Amino acid sequence: MIRFEAVTKSYKGTVVALREASAEIQRGEFVFLVGPSGSGKSTFIRLINREEVPDAGKILVAGKDISSLSSWKVPYLRRQIGYVFQDYKLLPKKTVIENVAFALEVIGRPRPIIKRQVPAILELVGLSKKADRLPEELSGGEQQRVSIARAFVNRPLILLADEPTGNLDPATSVGIMRLLDRINRSGTTVVMATHDRGIVDSMRRRVIELDRGILVRDESRGVYE
Amino acid sequence: MIFRFWYFIRETFVSLWRNLSLTLAAILTVAISLALVGSSLLIREGADQATAQFQEGVEFIVFMNADALENQNEAIRKVLDTSPAIKEYVYVDKFAAYEEFRELFVDKPELVESVTPEIMPPSYRIVPSDPDADNVTELARQFSEQPGVKEVATATEAIRQIEDFSTRVSQALLVAAIVLVAVSAVLILNTVFTAISGRKTEIEVMKLVGATNWFIRIPFMLEGTIHGLMGAGLAVPALFVVDSKVLAYFQESEAVPLFRGFAVPDGFVWSTSIWILVIGAAIGMIGSAFAVTRYLDV
């Protein structure tokens, strides 16, 4: 599903964020990216949905080499990839249901499909009863659920999550992880960058560790270390 | 597709409304600059019309009194026929003058009704053998002393007067207009930029969920285009006011008889209006295209 072949990425030519990283992630896997701040986790994620372009090496997503993807095709790549942010990035003036529908509207999905898919996904994340609330009326955990609903509503092949529990307390984080696990079990490949030792140790999934841009560990059923 | 259309319209107008004060500033600047562009074009056209009688080598025109006697006319004609200084001439009688007048003011029936062939001055349009300005001035002076002659308009003097005037006015307007067009493009750019920065998160989310670049750009470009079109929409009535008030003022001028020809056909006002709308839309599109390519980064 995702393959990195000796991928190097540096910023402004000097700071090396990723150095010759190679890894292969299979369809349906759940992968934790761990490592201290500045180790290259975010870069790894941003390379997958082509927010960044590698300096060297090759990245294949769903069998396609995306390092040479022409820019007008990037949106179509991203429609296959859901993205969850640490700070949710919900639109403050839109309600929960509008925030989720927005993701489908802007890629031109027909209204009947939106009307069917959005309530279904809100049901999945457990927010059906709060569909008409504004983000500011929700707790952090609920906001993150909305963000996940928005990322998943188009049924992407891959879900990327950059520190999705970074702003949440441990109890709330468990709920979010359950949700991500459920999404993963439906066949979606999940790649999640995290600092959260407790979560990684309790889930026992594949762990890729980065340290100053170098991929230092890749274990199935790993721990945080 | 219909759904997308409404999406674009909704987004565009929400954004226009959010930045109301900047939007109004942009629209007004476009309106003023385009009104100036249009006025400049109208004055040029007016000057061309006013000087039209001096085409094909005609250097001066001897206007006879409307009630000039036949023998006075004969005396003039005799000089014209025999003088080696005169190459050729055309006599325009009062009916022909009336016809010309009617053609010129075809859009202004009230003006045409106010005259009759009887009060139109017949005239001789004269091509001298030597079109040198001093020579023409001297010939004009000689003719103006003849009995029955109302006045002599020389191309050099009259055309210079009108052309000087219209060139100066229309160039000043044009310079001001060009500056203002640039200002309005920048203002539109700024307004669209403000709209973009007010929606950073929205744009970021759109990009990450896979909205196409054009989908993101179109509402902003529409917004700029609407600024331009609305400004042009305000400039068009201003043009009609310029035509009916300012140009009419010259037509009624007693001081310079040639200014009476200072008219612009309605058709020209309309076609200028269309140009103004096109230019307005173009300014808006260019301004907003700059904004989206520079700041949208999609």
Coordinates of C-alpha atoms in Angstrom, one line a residue:
Chain A
M1 CA 0.0 0.0 0.0
I2 CA 2.8 2.4 0.9
R3 CA 6.4 1.9 0.0
F4 CA 9.4 4.1 0.8
E5 CA 12.6 3.4 -1.2
A6 CA 15.6 5.1 0.2
V7 CA 13.7 8.4 0.7
T8 CA 15.7 11.5 1.7
K9 CA 14.1 14.8 2.5
S10 CA 15.8 17.9 3.8
Y11 CA 14.4 21.4 4.4
K12 CA 16.2 24.4 3.1
G13 CA 19.0 22.1 1.9
T14 CA 20.5 21.7 5.4
V15 CA 18.2 20.2 8.0
V16 CA 17.8 16.5 7.1
A17 CA 14.4 15.4 8.1
L18 CA 14.6 12.0 6.6
R19 CA 17.7 10.1 5.5
E20 CA 17.4 7.1 3.1
A21 CA 14.4 5.7 4.8
S22 CA 12.9 2.5 3.4
A23 CA 9.8 0.8 4.6
E24 CA 6.9 -1.1 3.2
I25 CA 3.4 -0.9 4.8
Q26 CA 0.8 -3.5 3.7
R27 CA -2.8 -2.9 3.0
G28 CA -4.8 -3.0 6.3
E29 CA -1.8 -2.5 8.6
F30 CA -1.8 -0.3 11.6
V31 CA 1.6 1.5 12.0
F32 CA 2.9 3.7 14.8
L33 CA 5.6 6.2 13.9
V34 CA 7.5 7.0 17.1
G35 CA 10.5 9.1 18.0
P36 CA 11.3 12.4 19.6
S37 CA 10.2 15.8 18.2
G38 CA 12.1 16.6 15.0
S39 CA 12.9 13.0 14.3
G40 CA 11.0 13.1 11.0
K41 CA 7.6 11.6 11.9
S42 CA 5.7 14.4 10.5
T43 CA 7.8 14.5 7.4
F44 CA 7.2 10.8 6.9
I45 CA 3.4 11.4 7.0
R46 CA 3.5 14.6 4.8
L47 CA 5.5 12.7 2.2
I48 CA 2.7 10.1 1.9
N49 CA 0.0 12.6 0.9
R50 CA 2.5 14.6 -1.0
E51 CA 2.5 17.7 1.1
E52 CA 6.2 17.3 0.6
V53 CA 8.2 15.9 -2.3
P54 CA 11.3 13.8 -1.5
D55 CA 14.8 15.1 -2.6
A56 CA 15.8 11.5 -3.4
G57 CA 14.3 8.1 -3.4
K58 CA 10.9 6.8 -4.4
I59 CA 7.5 6.7 -2.7
L60 CA 4.8 4.4 -3.9
V61 CA 1.2 4.7 -2.7
A62 CA -1.3 2.1 -4.0
G63 CA 1.2 1.0 -6.6
K64 CA 1.8 4.5 -8.0
D65 CA 5.0 6.4 -7.8
I66 CA 3.9 9.7 -6.2
S67 CA 7.3 11.4 -6.2
S68 CA 6.8 12.1 -9.9
L69 CA 3.1 12.7 -9.7
S70 CA 2.1 15.8 -11.7
S71 CA 0.6 18.4 -9.4
W72 CA -2.9 18.4 -10.9
K73 CA -3.2 14.7 -9.9
V74 CA -2.3 15.4 -6.3
P75 CA -5.9 16.1 -5.3
Y76 CA -7.0 12.7 -6.6
L77 CA -4.3 11.0 -4.6
R78 CA -5.5 12.8 -1.5
R79 CA -9.0 11.6 -2.0
Q80 CA -7.7 8.2 -1.2
I81 CA -6.0 9.4 2.0
G82 CA -7.7 10.6 5.1
Y83 CA -5.8 13.0 7.4
V84 CA -6.3 13.6 11.1
F85 CA -4.6 16.6 12.7
Q86 CA -3.4 17.1 16.3
D87 CA -5.4 20.4 16.4
Y88 CA -8.5 19.0 14.6
K89 CA -8.7 21.9 12.1
L90 CA -12.5 22.0 12.3
L91 CA -14.2 25.0 10.7
P92 CA -15.5 27.0 13.6
K93 CA -18.6 28.4 11.9
K94 CA -19.8 25.1 10.6
T95 CA -21.7 22.6 12.6
V96 CA -20.5 19.0 13.1
I97 CA -22.5 17.7 10.3
E98 CA -21.5 20.6 8.0
N99 CA -17.8 20.1 8.8
V100 CA -18.0 16.4 7.8
A101 CA -20.1 17.2 4.7
F102 CA -17.6 19.8 3.7
A103 CA -15.0 17.2 2.9
L104 CA -17.4 15.6 0.4
E105 CA -18.8 18.8 -1.0
V106 CA -15.4 20.2 -2.0
I107 CA -14.5 17.1 -4.0
G108 CA -17.8 17.4 -5.9
R109 CA -19.7 14.4 -4.4
P110 CA -23.4 14.5 -5.3
R111 CA -25.8 15.6 -2.6
P112 CA -27.7 12.3 -2.2
I113 CA -24.4 10.6 -1.5
I114 CA -23.5 13.2 1.1
K115 CA -26.9 12.9 2.7
R116 CA -26.4 9.2 3.1
Q117 CA -22.7 9.0 4.1
V118 CA -22.4 11.8 6.6
P119 CA -25.0 10.6 9.1
A120 CA -23.6 7.1 8.8
I121 CA -20.1 8.2 9.7
L122 CA -21.4 10.4 12.5
E123 CA -23.1 7.3 13.9
L124 CA -19.8 5.4 13.6
V125 CA -17.9 8.0 15.6
G126 CA -20.8 8.3 18.1
L127 CA -21.7 11.9 17.5
S128 CA -25.2 11.5 15.8
K129 CA -26.8 13.4 18.7
K130 CA -24.4 16.3 18.4
A131 CA -24.6 16.7 14.6
D132 CA -25.9 20.3 14.8
R133 CA -23.5 21.6 17.4
L134 CA -20.7 23.9 16.7
P135 CA -17.1 22.7 17.3
E136 CA -16.7 25.1 20.2
E137 CA -19.5 23.4 22.0
L138 CA -17.7 20.1 22.0
S139 CA -15.0 18.6 24.2
G140 CA -11.5 18.0 22.7
G141 CA -12.2 14.3 22.3
E142 CA -15.5 15.0 20.5
Q143 CA -13.8 17.5 18.2
Q144 CA -11.2 14.9 17.4
R145 CA -14.0 12.4 16.5
V146 CA -15.4 15.0 14.1
S147 CA -12.0 15.4 12.6
I148 CA -11.8 11.6 12.2
A149 CA -15.3 11.4 10.7
R150 CA -14.3 14.0 8.2
A151 CA -11.1 12.1 7.3
F152 CA -12.9 8.9 6.9
V153 CA -16.2 9.9 5.4
N154 CA -14.9 9.3 1.9
R155 CA -13.8 5.8 2.8
P156 CA -10.1 6.3 2.1
L157 CA -7.6 3.5 1.6
I158 CA -5.2 5.1 4.0
L159 CA -5.7 7.2 7.2
L160 CA -2.9 9.4 8.3
A161 CA -2.9 10.7 11.8
D162 CA -0.3 13.2 13.1
E163 CA -0.4 13.1 16.9
P164 CA -4.2 12.7 17.1
T165 CA -4.1 12.3 20.8
G166 CA -1.6 15.0 21.4
N167 CA -4.1 17.4 22.9
L168 CA -6.2 14.9 24.8
D169 CA -6.1 13.4 28.3
P170 CA -5.3 9.6 28.5
A171 CA -8.9 8.5 29.1
T172 CA -10.2 10.4 26.1
S173 CA -7.2 9.2 24.0
V174 CA -8.3 5.6 24.7
G175 CA -11.6 6.3 23.1
I176 CA -10.0 7.9 20.0
M177 CA -7.7 4.8 19.7
R178 CA -10.6 2.5 19.8
L179 CA -12.1 4.5 17.0
L180 CA -9.0 4.3 14.9
D181 CA -8.7 0.6 15.6
R182 CA -12.2 0.1 14.4
I183 CA -11.5 2.0 11.3
N184 CA -8.4 -0.1 10.7
R185 CA -10.3 -3.3 11.2
S186 CA -12.6 -2.2 8.3
G187 CA -9.6 -2.5 6.1
T188 CA -8.1 0.9 6.1
T189 CA -4.4 1.3 6.5
V190 CA -3.6 3.5 9.4
V191 CA -0.3 5.4 9.9
M192 CA -0.2 7.3 13.1
A193 CA 2.7 9.5 14.4
T194 CA 2.7 9.7 18.2
H195 CA 4.5 10.5 21.4
D196 CA 2.2 8.5 23.5
R197 CA 4.0 5.6 25.1
G198 CA 1.0 4.2 26.8
I199 CA -1.0 3.9 23.7
V200 CA 1.8 2.3 21.7
D201 CA 2.6 -0.2 24.4
S202 CA -1.0 -1.2 25.0
M203 CA -1.9 -1.6 21.3
R204 CA 1.1 -3.8 20.3
R205 CA 1.0 -2.9 16.7
R206 CA 3.8 -2.4 14.2
V207 CA 6.2 0.4 15.3
I208 CA 8.6 2.3 13.1
E209 CA 11.0 4.4 15.1
L210 CA 12.8 7.5 13.7
D211 CA 15.7 9.3 15.2
R212 CA 17.1 12.4 13.6
G213 CA 15.7 11.4 10.3
I214 CA 17.0 7.8 10.4
L215 CA 14.8 4.8 10.5
V216 CA 16.3 3.0 13.5
R217 CA 13.7 0.3 14.3
D218 CA 10.8 -1.4 12.5
E219 CA 9.1 -4.1 14.6
S220 CA 5.7 -5.8 14.2
R221 CA 3.8 -5.9 17.5
G222 CA 6.4 -3.5 19.0
V223 CA 6.4 -1.2 22.0
Y224 CA 7.4 2.4 22.4
E225 CA 10.8 1.6 24.0
Chain B
M1 CA -22.6 20.4 -11.8
I2 CA -25.6 22.5 -10.8
F3 CA -24.7 21.8 -7.2
R4 CA -21.2 23.1 -7.8
F5 CA -22.5 26.2 -9.5
W6 CA -24.5 27.1 -6.4
Y7 CA -21.5 26.2 -4.2
F8 CA -19.4 28.7 -6.1
I9 CA -22.0 31.4 -6.0
R10 CA -22.7 30.9 -2.3
E11 CA -19.0 30.9 -1.3
T12 CA -18.3 34.0 -3.5
F13 CA -21.1 36.1 -2.0
V14 CA -20.4 35.0 1.6
S15 CA -16.8 36.2 1.0
L16 CA -17.9 39.4 -0.6
W17 CA -20.1 40.1 2.4
R18 CA -17.5 39.3 4.9
N19 CA -15.0 41.8 3.6
L20 CA -17.7 44.4 2.9
S21 CA -15.6 47.6 3.4
L22 CA -12.7 46.4 1.3
T23 CA -15.2 45.1 -1.3
L24 CA -16.8 48.5 -1.5
A25 CA -13.5 50.3 -1.8
A26 CA -12.4 48.0 -4.6
I27 CA -15.7 48.4 -6.4
L28 CA -15.6 52.2 -6.1
T29 CA -12.1 52.5 -7.3
V30 CA -12.9 50.4 -10.3
A31 CA -15.9 52.5 -11.0
I32 CA -14.0 55.8 -10.9
S33 CA -11.1 54.5 -13.0
L34 CA -13.4 53.0 -15.6
A35 CA -15.5 56.2 -15.7
L36 CA -12.4 58.1 -16.5
V37 CA -11.3 55.6 -19.1
G38 CA -14.7 55.9 -20.7
S39 CA -14.8 59.7 -20.6
S40 CA -11.4 59.9 -22.2
L41 CA -12.7 57.7 -25.0
L42 CA -15.8 59.8 -25.4
I43 CA -13.9 63.0 -25.6
R44 CA -11.6 61.6 -28.2
E45 CA -14.5 60.4 -30.3
G46 CA -16.2 63.8 -29.9
A47 CA -13.1 65.6 -31.1
D48 CA -12.8 63.2 -34.1
Q49 CA -16.4 64.0 -35.0
A50 CA -16.0 67.7 -34.5
T51 CA -13.0 67.8 -36.8
A52 CA -14.5 65.4 -39.4
Q53 CA -15.3 68.3 -41.7
F54 CA -11.6 69.0 -42.1
Q55 CA -10.8 65.8 -43.8
E56 CA -9.3 65.3 -47.2
G57 CA -7.1 68.3 -47.3
V58 CA -9.7 70.9 -46.3
E59 CA -7.7 73.6 -44.5
F60 CA -10.3 76.2 -43.9
I61 CA -14.0 76.7 -44.1
V62 CA -15.7 80.0 -45.0
F63 CA -19.1 80.2 -43.3
M64 CA -21.5 82.5 -45.0
N65 CA -24.3 84.3 -43.2
A66 CA -27.5 82.3 -43.4
D67 CA -29.0 85.3 -45.1
A68 CA -26.1 86.1 -47.4
L69 CA -27.1 87.6 -50.7
E70 CA -26.6 85.7 -53.9
N71 CA -24.2 88.4 -55.3
Q72 CA -22.1 88.0 -52.1
N73 CA -21.8 84.3 -52.8
E74 CA -21.0 84.9 -56.4
A75 CA -18.1 87.2 -55.4
I76 CA -16.7 84.6 -53.1
R77 CA -17.1 81.9 -55.8
K78 CA -15.4 84.0 -58.3
V79 CA -12.3 84.5 -56.1
L80 CA -12.3 80.7 -55.4
D81 CA -12.5 79.8 -59.1
T82 CA -9.8 82.2 -60.2
S83 CA -7.3 82.5 -57.4
P84 CA -4.2 80.4 -58.0
A85 CA -4.0 80.0 -54.2
I86 CA -7.1 77.8 -54.2
K87 CA -6.7 74.2 -55.4
E88 CA -10.3 73.1 -55.0
Y89 CA -13.4 73.7 -52.9
V90 CA -16.8 72.3 -52.1
Y91 CA -19.9 74.3 -51.5
V92 CA -22.1 73.1 -48.8
D93 CA -25.5 74.8 -49.1
K94 CA -27.9 75.3 -46.2
F95 CA -29.8 72.1 -47.0
A96 CA -26.6 70.0 -47.1
A97 CA -25.5 71.7 -43.9
Y98 CA -28.8 70.8 -42.3
E99 CA -28.5 67.2 -43.5
E100 CA -25.0 67.0 -42.0
F101 CA -26.3 68.5 -38.8
R102 CA -29.1 66.0 -38.7
E103 CA -26.8 63.1 -39.2
L104 CA -24.4 64.3 -36.5
F105 CA -27.2 64.7 -34.0
V106 CA -29.3 61.8 -35.1
D107 CA -29.6 60.8 -31.4
K108 CA -30.7 64.2 -30.3
P109 CA -34.0 64.9 -32.1
E110 CA -34.7 67.8 -29.8
L111 CA -31.6 69.5 -31.0
V112 CA -32.4 68.8 -34.7
E113 CA -35.9 70.1 -34.2
S114 CA -34.5 73.4 -32.9
V115 CA -32.9 74.2 -36.2
T116 CA -34.2 74.6 -39.8
P117 CA -32.3 74.6 -43.0
E118 CA -33.1 78.4 -43.1
I119 CA -30.8 79.2 -40.2
M120 CA -27.9 76.9 -41.3
P121 CA -24.9 78.8 -42.6
P122 CA -23.8 77.7 -46.0
S123 CA -20.1 77.2 -46.3
Y124 CA -17.2 76.6 -48.6
R125 CA -14.7 73.9 -47.6
I126 CA -11.5 74.9 -49.2
V127 CA -8.4 73.0 -50.2
P128 CA -5.6 75.6 -50.7
S129 CA -2.7 75.0 -53.2
D130 CA -0.3 75.6 -50.3
P131 CA -1.4 74.1 -47.0
D132 CA 1.3 76.1 -45.1
A133 CA -0.2 77.5 -41.9
D134 CA 0.9 81.1 -42.5
N135 CA -0.5 81.0 -46.0
V136 CA -3.8 79.5 -44.7
T137 CA -4.1 82.1 -42.0
E138 CA -3.5 84.9 -44.5
L139 CA -6.2 83.4 -46.9
A140 CA -8.6 83.1 -44.0
R141 CA -8.1 86.7 -43.1
Q142 CA -8.8 87.8 -46.7
F143 CA -12.0 85.8 -46.9
S144 CA -13.2 87.0 -43.5
E145 CA -13.2 90.6 -44.8
Q146 CA -15.5 89.7 -47.7
P147 CA -19.1 90.9 -47.4
G148 CA -21.6 88.2 -46.4
V149 CA -19.0 86.1 -44.6
K150 CA -20.0 85.1 -41.1
E151 CA -16.7 83.7 -40.1
V152 CA -13.8 81.6 -41.3
A153 CA -12.7 78.5 -39.5
T154 CA -9.2 77.4 -40.3
A155 CA -8.1 73.9 -39.8
T156 CA -4.9 75.0 -38.3
E157 CA -6.6 77.1 -35.7
A158 CA -9.8 75.3 -35.2
I159 CA -8.5 71.8 -35.3
R160 CA -5.6 72.8 -33.1
Q161 CA -8.0 74.3 -30.6
I162 CA -10.1 71.2 -30.5
E163 CA -7.4 68.7 -30.7
D164 CA -5.3 70.6 -28.1
F165 CA -8.3 70.6 -25.8
S166 CA -9.3 67.1 -26.4
T167 CA -5.8 65.7 -26.3
R168 CA -5.0 67.5 -23.1
V169 CA -8.2 66.5 -21.4
S170 CA -8.3 63.0 -22.7
Q171 CA -4.7 62.3 -22.0
A172 CA -5.0 63.7 -18.4
L173 CA -8.0 61.5 -17.9
L174 CA -6.2 58.5 -19.4
V175 CA -3.2 58.9 -17.2
A176 CA -5.3 59.3 -14.2
A177 CA -7.4 56.3 -15.4
I178 CA -4.3 54.1 -15.9
V179 CA -3.0 54.9 -12.5
L180 CA -6.4 54.2 -11.0
V181 CA -6.8 51.0 -13.0
A182 CA -3.5 49.8 -11.5
V183 CA -4.7 50.9 -8.0
S184 CA -7.9 49.1 -8.4
A185 CA -6.2 45.9 -9.6
V186 CA -4.0 46.1 -6.5
L187 CA -7.0 46.8 -4.3
I188 CA -8.8 43.8 -5.7
L189 CA -5.7 41.7 -5.2
N190 CA -5.6 42.9 -1.6
T191 CA -9.3 42.2 -1.0
V192 CA -9.0 38.7 -2.4
F193 CA -5.8 38.2 -0.3
T194 CA -7.8 39.2 2.8
A195 CA -10.5 36.8 1.8
I196 CA -7.9 34.1 1.4
S197 CA -6.2 34.7 4.7
G198 CA -9.5 34.8 6.5
R199 CA -10.1 31.2 5.3
K200 CA -6.7 29.6 5.9
T201 CA -8.0 26.6 7.7
E202 CA -10.8 26.1 5.2
I203 CA -8.3 26.1 2.3
E204 CA -5.9 23.8 4.2
V205 CA -8.7 21.3 4.8
M206 CA -9.9 21.6 1.2
K207 CA -6.4 20.8 0.0
L208 CA -6.0 17.8 2.3
V209 CA -9.3 16.2 1.4
G210 CA -8.4 16.5 -2.2
A211 CA -10.3 19.5 -3.6
T212 CA -8.8 20.4 -7.0
N213 CA -6.9 23.6 -7.3
W214 CA -9.5 25.1 -9.6
F215 CA -12.2 24.3 -7.2
I216 CA -10.4 26.2 -4.5
R217 CA -9.5 29.1 -6.8
I218 CA -12.8 29.7 -8.6
P219 CA -14.7 31.4 -5.7
F220 CA -11.8 33.8 -5.1
M221 CA -11.5 34.6 -8.8
L222 CA -15.2 35.0 -9.1
E223 CA -15.0 37.4 -6.2
G224 CA -12.4 39.5 -7.9
T225 CA -14.3 39.4 -11.2
I226 CA -17.5 40.6 -9.4
H227 CA -15.6 43.5 -8.0
G228 CA -14.5 44.5 -11.5
L229 CA -17.9 44.0 -13.0
M230 CA -19.8 45.8 -10.3
G231 CA -17.4 48.8 -10.6
A232 CA -17.8 48.8 -14.3
G233 CA -21.6 48.6 -13.8
L234 CA -21.4 51.8 -11.8
A235 CA -19.1 53.4 -14.5
V236 CA -21.6 52.8 -17.3
P237 CA -24.3 55.2 -16.1
A238 CA -21.5 57.7 -15.4
L239 CA -20.6 57.6 -19.1
F240 CA -24.2 58.4 -20.1
V241 CA -24.1 61.4 -17.7
V242 CA -20.8 62.5 -19.2
D243 CA -22.3 62.2 -22.7
S244 CA -25.6 64.1 -21.9
K245 CA -24.1 66.7 -19.6
V246 CA -20.5 67.4 -20.4
L247 CA -20.4 66.9 -24.1
A248 CA -23.7 68.6 -24.5
Y249 CA -22.2 71.6 -22.7
F250 CA -19.6 71.9 -25.5
Q251 CA -22.3 71.5 -28.2
E252 CA -24.0 74.6 -26.7
S253 CA -20.8 76.5 -26.6
E254 CA -21.0 79.9 -28.3
A255 CA -17.4 80.6 -28.1
V256 CA -16.0 78.0 -30.4
P257 CA -18.4 77.2 -33.3
L258 CA -16.6 73.9 -34.1
F259 CA -17.3 72.6 -30.6
R260 CA -20.9 72.4 -31.8
G261 CA -19.8 69.3 -33.7
F262 CA -18.7 67.8 -30.4
A263 CA -21.1 64.9 -30.3
V264 CA -20.8 61.2 -29.8
P265 CA -23.4 58.8 -31.4
D266 CA -25.3 56.8 -28.8
G267 CA -24.0 53.7 -30.4
F268 CA -20.5 54.8 -29.5
V269 CA -21.5 55.3 -25.9
W270 CA -23.0 51.8 -25.8
S271 CA -20.0 50.1 -27.4
T272 CA -17.7 52.0 -25.0
S273 CA -19.9 50.7 -22.1
I274 CA -19.4 47.2 -23.3
W275 CA -15.6 47.8 -23.4
I276 CA -15.8 49.2 -19.9
L277 CA -17.5 46.0 -18.7
V278 CA -15.0 43.8 -20.4
I279 CA -12.1 45.9 -18.9
G280 CA -13.7 45.8 -15.5
A281 CA -14.0 42.0 -15.6
A282 CA -10.5 41.7 -16.8
I283 CA -9.1 43.9 -14.0
G284 CA -10.9 41.8 -11.5
M285 CA -9.7 38.5 -13.0
I286 CA -6.1 39.7 -13.3
G287 CA -6.1 41.1 -9.7
S288 CA -7.6 38.0 -8.2
A289 CA -5.5 35.6 -10.4
F290 CA -2.4 37.3 -8.9
A291 CA -3.8 36.9 -5.4
V292 CA -4.6 33.2 -5.9
T293 CA -1.4 32.3 -7.6
R294 CA 0.7 34.2 -5.1
Y295 CA -1.1 33.4 -1.8
L296 CA -3.1 30.3 -2.4
D297 CA -0.2 28.1 -3.1
V298 CA -2.3 25.3 -4.6

